[in-house]
JSON list of C-alpha atoms in Angstrom, two decimals:
[
{"chain": "A", "resi": 146, "resn": "MET", "atom": "CA", "xyz": [25.38, 14.73, 67.15]},
{"chain": "A", "resi": 147, "resn": "THR", "atom": "CA", "xyz": [27.63, 12.88, 65.28]},
{"chain": "A", "resi": 148, "resn": "SER", "atom": "CA", "xyz": [25.28, 9.78, 65.18]},
{"chain": "A", "resi": 149, "resn": "ALA", "atom": "CA", "xyz": [23.02, 12.46, 63.66]},
{"chain": "A", "resi": 150, "resn": "LEU", "atom": "CA", "xyz": [25.20, 13.47, 61.04]},
{"chain": "A", "resi": 151, "resn": "LEU", "atom": "CA", "xyz": [26.36, 10.19, 60.03]},
{"chain": "A", "resi": 152, "resn": "ALA", "atom": "CA", "xyz": [22.89, 9.00, 59.94]},
{"chain": "A", "resi": 153, "resn": "ARG", "atom": "CA", "xyz": [21.35, 11.85, 57.58]},
{"chain": "A", "resi": 154, "resn": "GLY", "atom": "CA", "xyz": [24.34, 11.52, 55.23]},
{"chain": "A", "resi": 155, "resn": "MET", "atom": "CA", "xyz": [26.25, 14.21, 56.36]},
{"chain": "A", "resi": 156, "resn": "GLU", "atom": "CA", "xyz": [29.88, 13.11, 56.84]},
{"chain": "A", "resi": 157, "resn": "ARG", "atom": "CA", "xyz": [31.35, 16.63, 54.82]},
{"chain": "A", "resi": 158, "resn": "THR", "atom": "CA", "xyz": [29.49, 18.72, 57.29]},
{"chain": "A", "resi": 159, "resn": "LEU", "atom": "CA", "xyz": [30.85, 16.63, 60.07]},
{"chain": "A", "resi": 160, "resn": "VAL", "atom": "CA", "xyz": [34.36, 16.85, 58.99]},
{"chain": "A", "resi": 161, "resn": "VAL", "atom": "CA", "xyz": [34.05, 20.47, 58.69]},
{"chain": "A", "resi": 162, "resn": "LEU", "atom": "CA", "xyz": [32.69, 20.77, 61.72]},
{"chain": "A", "resi": 163, "resn": "ALA", "atom": "CA", "xyz": [35.45, 18.82, 63.25]},
{"chain": "A", "resi": 164, "resn": "LEU", "atom": "CA", "xyz": [38.45, 20.86, 61.68]},
{"chain": "A", "resi": 165, "resn": "ALA", "atom": "CA", "xyz": [36.54, 24.14, 62.21]},
{"chain": "A", "resi": 166, "resn": "LEU", "atom": "CA", "xyz": [36.53, 22.97, 66.47]},
{"chain": "A", "resi": 167, "resn": "TYR", "atom": "CA", "xyz": [40.27, 21.72, 66.16]},
{"chain": "A", "resi": 168, "resn": "ALA", "atom": "CA", "xyz": [40.86, 25.30, 64.92]},
{"chain": "A", "resi": 169, "resn": "LEU", "atom": "CA", "xyz": [38.88, 27.01, 67.41]},
{"chain": "A", "resi": 170, "resn": "GLY", "atom": "CA", "xyz": [40.55, 24.50, 69.69]},
{"chain": "A", "resi": 171, "resn": "LEU", "atom": "CA", "xyz": [44.25, 25.55, 69.00]},
{"chain": "A", "resi": 172, "resn": "ALA", "atom": "CA", "xyz": [43.45, 29.21, 68.92]},
{"chain": "A", "resi": 173, "resn": "ALA", "atom": "CA", "xyz": [42.22, 29.22, 72.27]},
{"chain": "A", "resi": 174, "resn": "LYS", "atom": "CA", "xyz": [45.01, 27.03, 73.55]},
{"chain": "A", "resi": 175, "resn": "ALA", "atom": "CA", "xyz": [48.58, 26.35, 72.07]},
{"chain": "A", "resi": 176, "resn": "TYR", "atom": "CA", "xyz": [48.13, 29.87, 69.62]},
{"chain": "A", "resi": 177, "resn": "ALA", "atom": "CA", "xyz": [46.59, 32.15, 72.16]},
{"chain": "A", "resi": 178, "resn": "ASP", "atom": "CA", "xyz": [49.06, 34.37, 72.35]},
{"chain": "A", "resi": 179, "resn": "THR", "atom": "CA", "xyz": [49.47, 34.95, 68.99]},
{"chain": "A", "resi": 180, "resn": "PRO", "atom": "CA", "xyz": [47.15, 37.37, 66.67]},
{"chain": "A", "resi": 181, "resn": "ILE", "atom": "CA", "xyz": [45.10, 34.38, 66.01]},
{"chain": "A", "resi": 182, "resn": "GLY", "atom": "CA", "xyz": [43.99, 33.24, 69.04]},
{"chain": "A", "resi": 183, "resn": "PHE", "atom": "CA", "xyz": [42.53, 34.31, 71.94]},
{"chain": "A", "resi": 184, "resn": "HIS", "atom": "CA", "xyz": [41.80, 33.88, 75.70]},
{"chain": "A", "resi": 185, "resn": "THR", "atom": "CA", "xyz": [39.25, 32.15, 77.31]},
{"chain": "A", "resi": 186, "resn": "PRO", "atom": "CA", "xyz": [38.68, 31.10, 80.74]},
{"chain": "A", "resi": 187, "resn": "VAL", "atom": "CA", "xyz": [37.31, 27.75, 79.66]},
{"chain": "A", "resi": 188, "resn": "ASN", "atom": "CA", "xyz": [40.04, 24.89, 78.94]},
{"chain": "A", "resi": 189, "resn": "MET", "atom": "CA", "xyz": [39.26, 23.87, 75.60]},
{"chain": "A", "resi": 190, "resn": "ARG", "atom": "CA", "xyz": [41.22, 20.77, 75.85]},
{"chain": "A", "resi": 191, "resn": "ASN", "atom": "CA", "xyz": [38.36, 19.49, 77.73]},
{"chain": "A", "resi": 192, "resn": "GLY", "atom": "CA", "xyz": [35.57, 19.02, 75.09]},
{"chain": "A", "resi": 193, "resn": "LEU", "atom": "CA", "xyz": [34.43, 18.79, 71.23]},
{"chain": "A", "resi": 194, "resn": "CYS", "atom": "CA", "xyz": [37.51, 21.00, 70.07]},
{"chain": "A", "resi": 195, "resn": "PHE", "atom": "CA", "xyz": [39.88, 18.05, 70.03]},
{"chain": "A", "resi": 196, "resn": "SER", "atom": "CA", "xyz": [38.08, 15.16, 70.47]},
{"chain": "A", "resi": 197, "resn": "LEU", "atom": "CA", "xyz": [35.97, 15.10, 66.99]},
{"chain": "A", "resi": 198, "resn": "ILE", "atom": "CA", "xyz": [38.69, 15.22, 64.55]},
{"chain": "A", "resi": 199, "resn": "MET", "atom": "CA", "xyz": [39.73, 12.08, 66.76]},
{"chain": "A", "resi": 200, "resn": "PHE", "atom": "CA", "xyz": [36.65, 10.86, 66.51]},
{"chain": "A", "resi": 201, "resn": "VAL", "atom": "CA", "xyz": [35.74, 11.56, 62.58]},
{"chain": "A", "resi": 202, "resn": "THR", "atom": "CA", "xyz": [39.02, 10.04, 61.66]},
{"chain": "A", "resi": 203, "resn": "GLY", "atom": "CA", "xyz": [38.61, 7.06, 63.51]},
{"chain": "A", "resi": 204, "resn": "VAL", "atom": "CA", "xyz": [35.44, 6.80, 61.80]},
{"chain": "A", "resi": 205, "resn": "ARG", "atom": "CA", "xyz": [37.44, 7.09, 58.49]},
{"chain": "A", "resi": 206, "resn": "LEU", "atom": "CA", "xyz": [39.87, 4.31, 59.48]},
{"chain": "A", "resi": 207, "resn": "GLN", "atom": "CA", "xyz": [37.34, 2.07, 60.40]},
{"chain": "A", "resi": 208, "resn": "ARG", "atom": "CA", "xyz": [35.61, 2.00, 57.35]},
{"chain": "A", "resi": 209, "resn": "LEU", "atom": "CA", "xyz": [38.71, 1.49, 55.19]},
{"chain": "A", "resi": 210, "resn": "GLY", "atom": "CA", "xyz": [40.04, -1.13, 57.48]},
{"chain": "A", "resi": 211, "resn": "PRO", "atom": "CA", "xyz": [43.22, -2.15, 58.05]},
{"chain": "A", "resi": 212, "resn": "ARG", "atom": "CA", "xyz": [45.84, -1.98, 55.16]},
{"chain": "A", "resi": 213, "resn": "PRO", "atom": "CA", "xyz": [49.18, -3.44, 55.04]},
{"chain": "A", "resi": 214, "resn": "ALA", "atom": "CA", "xyz": [50.86, 0.16, 54.11]},
{"chain": "A", "resi": 215, "resn": "TRP", "atom": "CA", "xyz": [50.04, 1.42, 57.35]},
{"chain": "A", "resi": 216, "resn": "ARG", "atom": "CA", "xyz": [52.79, -0.42, 58.91]},
{"chain": "A", "resi": 217, "resn": "ARG", "atom": "CA", "xyz": [55.39, 2.05, 57.10]},
{"chain": "A", "resi": 218, "resn": "LEU", "atom": "CA", "xyz": [52.66, 5.04, 56.77]},
{"chain": "A", "resi": 219, "resn": "GLY", "atom": "CA", "xyz": [51.68, 5.13, 60.34]},
{"chain": "A", "resi": 220, "resn": "PRO", "atom": "CA", "xyz": [55.37, 5.58, 61.84]},
{"chain": "A", "resi": 221, "resn": "ALA", "atom": "CA", "xyz": [56.27, 8.10, 59.03]},
{"chain": "A", "resi": 222, "resn": "LEU", "atom": "CA", "xyz": [53.30, 10.18, 59.74]},
{"chain": "A", "resi": 223, "resn": "ALA", "atom": "CA", "xyz": [53.68, 10.27, 63.93]},
{"chain": "A", "resi": 224, "resn": "LEU", "atom": "CA", "xyz": [57.44, 10.68, 63.46]},
{"chain": "A", "resi": 225, "resn": "GLY", "atom": "CA", "xyz": [56.46, 13.57, 60.99]},
{"chain": "A", "resi": 226, "resn": "GLY", "atom": "CA", "xyz": [53.88, 14.92, 63.95]},
{"chain": "A", "resi": 227, "resn": "LEU", "atom": "CA", "xyz": [56.10, 14.47, 66.39]},
{"chain": "A", "resi": 228, "resn": "ALA", "atom": "CA", "xyz": [58.76, 16.76, 64.60]},
{"chain": "A", "resi": 229, "resn": "LEU", "atom": "CA", "xyz": [55.62, 19.33, 63.81]},
{"chain": "A", "resi": 230, "resn": "GLN", "atom": "CA", "xyz": [54.92, 19.25, 67.67]},
{"chain": "A", "resi": 231, "resn": "LEU", "atom": "CA", "xyz": [58.49, 19.92, 68.54]},
{"chain": "A", "resi": 232, "resn": "ALA", "atom": "CA", "xyz": [58.95, 22.86, 66.22]},
{"chain": "A", "resi": 233, "resn": "GLU", "atom": "CA", "xyz": [55.43, 24.52, 66.65]},
{"chain": "A", "resi": 234, "resn": "VAL", "atom": "CA", "xyz": [55.78, 24.50, 70.61]},
{"chain": "A", "resi": 235, "resn": "ALA", "atom": "CA", "xyz": [59.71, 25.80, 70.15]},
{"chain": "A", "resi": 236, "resn": "TRP", "atom": "CA", "xyz": [58.21, 28.42, 67.44]},
{"chain": "A", "resi": 237, "resn": "LEU", "atom": "CA", "xyz": [55.36, 29.79, 69.74]},
{"chain": "A", "resi": 238, "resn": "HIS", "atom": "CA", "xyz": [57.54, 29.96, 72.76]},
{"chain": "A", "resi": 239, "resn": "ALA", "atom": "CA", "xyz": [60.37, 31.69, 71.22]},
{"chain": "A", "resi": 240, "resn": "HIS", "atom": "CA", "xyz": [58.18, 33.99, 69.11]},
{"chain": "A", "resi": 241, "resn": "TRP", "atom": "CA", "xyz": [55.57, 34.56, 71.80]},
{"chain": "A", "resi": 242, "resn": "GLY", "atom": "CA", "xyz": [56.70, 33.34, 74.94]},
{"chain": "A", "resi": 243, "resn": "THR", "atom": "CA", "xyz": [53.88, 30.64, 74.90]},
{"chain": "A", "resi": 244, "resn": "ASN", "atom": "CA", "xyz": [54.88, 27.94, 77.38]},
{"chain": "A", "resi": 245, "resn": "MET", "atom": "CA", "xyz": [56.11, 24.38, 75.67]},
{"chain": "A", "resi": 246, "resn": "ALA", "atom": "CA", "xyz": [53.98, 22.32, 77.73]},
{"chain": "A", "resi": 247, "resn": "GLN", "atom": "CA", "xyz": [51.19, 22.24, 75.42]},
{"chain": "A", "resi": 248, "resn": "ASP", "atom": "CA", "xyz": [48.40, 19.56, 75.46]},
{"chain": "A", "resi": 249, "resn": "PHE", "atom": "CA", "xyz": [47.73, 20.41, 71.40]},
{"chain": "A", "resi": 250, "resn": "VAL", "atom": "CA", "xyz": [49.41, 21.69, 68.21]},
{"chain": "A", "resi": 251, "resn": "LEU", "atom": "CA", "xyz": [48.45, 20.95, 64.77]},
{"chain": "A", "resi": 252, "resn": "GLY", "atom": "CA", "xyz": [50.93, 18.06, 64.73]},
{"chain": "A", "resi": 253, "resn": "THR", "atom": "CA", "xyz": [49.57, 16.22, 67.73]},
{"chain": "A", "resi": 254, "resn": "TYR", "atom": "CA", "xyz": [46.70, 15.38, 65.06]},
{"chain": "A", "resi": 255, "resn": "PHE", "atom": "CA", "xyz": [49.27, 13.58, 62.58]},
{"chain": "A", "resi": 256, "resn": "TYR", "atom": "CA", "xyz": [51.10, 12.09, 65.86]},
{"chain": "A", "resi": 257, "resn": "GLY", "atom": "CA", "xyz": [48.06, 10.68, 67.11]},
{"chain": "A", "resi": 258, "resn": "LEU", "atom": "CA", "xyz": [46.74, 9.73, 63.19]},
{"chain": "A", "resi": 259, "resn": "GLY", "atom": "CA", "xyz": [50.36, 7.73, 62.69]},
{"chain": "A", "resi": 260, "resn": "MET", "atom": "CA", "xyz": [50.17, 6.21, 65.82]},
{"chain": "A", "resi": 261, "resn": "THR", "atom": "CA", "xyz": [46.65, 5.03, 65.58]},
{"chain": "A", "resi": 262, "resn": "MET", "atom": "CA", "xyz": [47.57, 3.45, 62.26]},
{"chain": "A", "resi": 263, "resn": "LEU", "atom": "CA", "xyz": [50.53, 1.71, 63.39]},
{"chain": "A", "resi": 264, "resn": "ALA", "atom": "CA", "xyz": [48.27, 0.16, 66.26]},
{"chain": "A", "resi": 265, "resn": "LEU", "atom": "CA", "xyz": [45.72, -0.55, 63.41]},
{"chain": "A", "resi": 266, "resn": "SER", "atom": "CA", "xyz": [48.27, -2.33, 61.20]},
{"chain": "A", "resi": 267, "resn": "ASP", "atom": "CA", "xyz": [49.08, -4.90, 64.37]},
{"chain": "A", "resi": 268, "resn": "PRO", "atom": "CA", "xyz": [52.61, -5.41, 63.71]},
{"chain": "A", "resi": 269, "resn": "ALA", "atom": "CA", "xyz": [53.83, -8.60, 65.56]},
{"chain": "A", "resi": 270, "resn": "PRO", "atom": "CA", "xyz": [56.81, -6.66, 67.34]},
{"chain": "A", "resi": 271, "resn": "LEU", "atom": "CA", "xyz": [54.09, -4.47, 69.39]},
{"chain": "A", "resi": 272, "resn": "ARG", "atom": "CA", "xyz": [51.29, -7.21, 70.44]},
{"chain": "A", "resi": 273, "resn": "CYS", "atom": "CA", "xyz": [50.75, -7.79, 73.81]},
{"chain": "A", "resi": 274, "resn": "PRO", "atom": "CA", "xyz": [47.95, -10.02, 74.86]},
{"chain": "A", "resi": 275, "resn": "ARG", "atom": "CA", "xyz": [47.97, -8.90, 78.55]},
{"chain": "A", "resi": 276, "resn": "LEU", "atom": "CA", "xyz": [48.06, -5.07, 77.22]},
{"chain": "A", "resi": 277, "resn": "ALA", "atom": "CA", "xyz": [45.06, -6.29, 74.65]},
{"chain": "A", "resi": 278, "resn": "GLY", "atom": "CA", "xyz": [42.74, -7.82, 77.42]},
{"chain": "A", "resi": 279, "resn": "LEU", "atom": "CA", "xyz": [42.20, -4.37, 78.74]},
{"chain": "A", "resi": 280, "resn": "GLY", "atom": "CA", "xyz": [40.62, -3.45, 75.71]},
{"chain": "A", "resi": 281, "resn": "PRO", "atom": "CA", "xyz": [37.12, -3.42, 77.01]},
{"chain": "A", "resi": 282, "resn": "LEU", "atom": "CA", "xyz": [38.21, -1.27, 80.12]},
{"chain": "A", "resi": 283, "resn": "VAL", "atom": "CA", "xyz": [39.57, 1.81, 77.75]},
{"chain": "A", "resi": 284, "resn": "LEU", "atom": "CA", "xyz": [36.66, 3.94, 77.49]},
{"chain": "A", "resi": 285, "resn": "GLY", "atom": "CA", "xyz": [36.49, 3.67, 81.60]},
{"chain": "A", "resi": 286, "resn": "ILE", "atom": "CA", "xyz": [40.07, 4.48, 81.75]},
{"chain": "A", "resi": 287, "resn": "TYR", "atom": "CA", "xyz": [39.62, 7.44, 79.74]},
{"chain": "A", "resi": 288, "resn": "ALA", "atom": "CA", "xyz": [36.76, 9.03, 81.40]},
{"chain": "A", "resi": 289, "resn": "SER", "atom": "CA", "xyz": [37.94, 8.37, 84.34]},
{"chain": "A", "resi": 290, "resn": "HIS", "atom": "CA", "xyz": [41.44, 9.45, 84.20]},
{"chain": "A", "resi": 291, "resn": "PHE", "atom": "CA", "xyz": [40.65, 13.02, 84.14]},
{"chain": "A", "resi": 292, "resn": "LEU", "atom": "CA", "xyz": [39.58, 12.81, 88.01]},
{"chain": "A", "resi": 293, "resn": "PHE", "atom": "CA", "xyz": [43.26, 11.77, 88.92]},
{"chain": "A", "resi": 294, "resn": "VAL", "atom": "CA", "xyz": [44.92, 14.29, 86.51]},
{"chain": "A", "resi": 295, "resn": "ASP", "atom": "CA", "xyz": [42.82, 17.10, 88.53]},
{"chain": "A", "resi": 296, "resn": "LEU", "atom": "CA", "xyz": [43.84, 15.28, 92.28]},
{"chain": "A", "resi": 297, "resn": "LEU", "atom": "CA", "xyz": [47.09, 14.41, 91.32]},
{"chain": "A", "resi": 298, "resn": "ALA", "atom": "CA", "xyz": [48.55, 17.09, 88.58]},
{"chain": "A", "resi": 299, "resn": "GLY", "atom": "CA", "xyz": [46.84, 20.30, 88.91]},
{"chain": "A", "resi": 300, "resn": "PRO", "atom": "CA", "xyz": [49.32, 23.12, 89.47]},
{"chain": "A", "resi": 301, "resn": "ASP", "atom": "CA", "xyz": [48.22, 23.42, 93.38]},
{"chain": "A", "resi": 302, "resn": "ALA", "atom": "CA", "xyz": [48.86, 19.43, 94.20]},
{"chain": "A", "resi": 303, "resn": "PRO", "atom": "CA", "xyz": [51.18, 19.05, 97.08]},
{"chain": "A", "resi": 304, "resn": "LEU", "atom": "CA", "xyz": [53.29, 16.09, 95.41]},
{"chain": "A", "resi": 305, "resn": "ARG", "atom": "CA", "xyz": [54.54, 18.25, 92.23]},
{"chain": "A", "resi": 306, "resn": "ALA", "atom": "CA", "xyz": [57.86, 18.96, 94.76]},
{"chain": "A", "resi": 307, "resn": "ILE", "atom": "CA", "xyz": [58.43, 15.37, 94.47]},
{"chain": "A", "resi": 308, "resn": "PRO", "atom": "CA", "xyz": [61.63, 14.75, 92.07]},
{"chain": "A", "resi": 309, "resn": "GLY", "atom": "CA", "xyz": [60.32, 12.96, 88.98]},
{"chain": "A", "resi": 310, "resn": "TRP", "atom": "CA", "xyz": [56.91, 13.59, 90.31]},
{"chain": "A", "resi": 311, "resn": "ASP", "atom": "CA", "xyz": [55.81, 14.33, 86.44]},
{"chain": "A", "resi": 312, "resn": "ILE", "atom": "CA", "xyz": [56.71, 10.68, 85.28]},
{"chain": "A", "resi": 313, "resn": "ILE", "atom": "CA", "xyz": [55.25, 9.36, 88.29]},
{"chain": "A", "resi": 314, "resn": "VAL", "atom": "CA", "xyz": [52.02, 11.06, 88.30]},
{"chain": "A", "resi": 315, "resn": "VAL", "atom": "CA", "xyz": [51.14, 9.56, 84.37]},
{"chain": "A", "resi": 316, "resn": "ALA", "atom": "CA", "xyz": [51.68, 5.70, 86.05]},
{"chain": "A", "resi": 317, "resn": "LEU", "atom": "CA", "xyz": [49.63, 6.67, 89.26]},
{"chain": "A", "resi": 318, "resn": "VAL", "atom": "CA", "xyz": [46.81, 8.11, 87.18]},
{"chain": "A", "resi": 319, "resn": "PHE", "atom": "CA", "xyz": [47.32, 5.12, 85.10]},
{"chain": "A", "resi": 320, "resn": "ALA", "atom": "CA", "xyz": [47.28, 2.66, 87.72]},
{"chain": "A", "resi": 321, "resn": "LEU", "atom": "CA", "xyz": [43.99, 4.84, 89.68]},
{"chain": "A", "resi": 322, "resn": "SER", "atom": "CA", "xyz": [41.88, 4.77, 86.68]},
{"chain": "A", "resi": 323, "resn": "LEU", "atom": "CA", "xyz": [42.60, 1.07, 85.74]},
{"chain": "A", "resi": 324, "resn": "ALA", "atom": "CA", "xyz": [41.85, 0.41, 89.28]},
{"chain": "A", "resi": 325, "resn": "LEU", "atom": "CA", "xyz": [38.44, 2.52, 89.29]},
{"chain": "A", "resi": 326, "resn": "THR", "atom": "CA", "xyz": [37.32, 0.98, 85.34]},
{"chain": "A", "resi": 327, "resn": "GLY", "atom": "CA", "xyz": [38.13, -2.66, 87.08]},
{"chain": "A", "resi": 328, "resn": "LEU", "atom": "CA", "xyz": [35.69, -1.93, 90.52]},
{"chain": "A", "resi": 329, "resn": "LEU", "atom": "CA", "xyz": [32.97, -0.48, 88.31]},
{"chain": "A", "resi": 330, "resn": "TRP", "atom": "CA", "xyz": [33.28, -2.92, 85.65]},
{"chain": "A", "resi": 331, "resn": "ARG", "atom": "CA", "xyz": [32.57, -6.16, 88.32]},
{"chain": "A", "resi": 332, "resn": "PHE", "atom": "CA", "xyz": [28.96, -4.76, 88.86]},
{"chain": "A", "resi": 333, "resn": "ALA", "atom": "CA", "xyz": [26.40, -5.00, 85.94]},
{"chain": "A", "resi": 334, "resn": "PRO", "atom": "CA", "xyz": [24.89, -1.50, 87.10]},
{"chain": "A", "resi": 335, "resn": "THR", "atom": "CA", "xyz": [28.31, 0.26, 87.12]},
{"chain": "A", "resi": 336, "resn": "ARG", "atom": "CA", "xyz": [29.61, -1.92, 83.68]},
{"chain": "A", "resi": 337, "resn": "ARG", "atom": "CA", "xyz": [27.90, 0.18, 81.09]},
{"chain": "A", "resi": 338, "resn": "LEU", "atom": "CA", "xyz": [28.79, 3.34, 82.47]},
{"chain": "A", "resi": 339, "resn": "VAL", "atom": "CA", "xyz": [32.70, 1.79, 81.59]},
{"chain": "A", "resi": 340, "resn": "ALA", "atom": "CA", "xyz": [32.48, -0.19, 78.65]}
]
């Protein structure tokens, strides 16, 4: 869908669609308990609602190319986005009793944009060659992590009783996703799935 719209020069349509889907996702998730929201049995986190705006923004950033100003602007946007996220979830919780653990709120976009700009500015203190070596595996890690999140972090997971589990599970999900992706990377027929 995105390729077809971009190939036809319909980038504005793509941006409008991305914004509309993001608003729809917010209304059905974090803002579901508010007067502008609605409840749905479908988890709006997993799909186009939140990913398309990130993709479209990535396309725009790629066209602009990294700029020196991003080293300052990126952290400022990220901090502003983080503050907005915290304010949003506190407000939603205080007014509508919404759970404070939300995947996406409006500020999440600005936090992600800021962190992306910071990463693309390639500041020397953040350079880590070993971590950069994982670059070709990022798609596979991202795509496979859902398997392990559902397995390990689901609401009915028996391991949730372990103290500090919410922190441990992040490391486990990453390690398992990396291991699966590394295994699939070793074989030519499956390498295309993770590259």
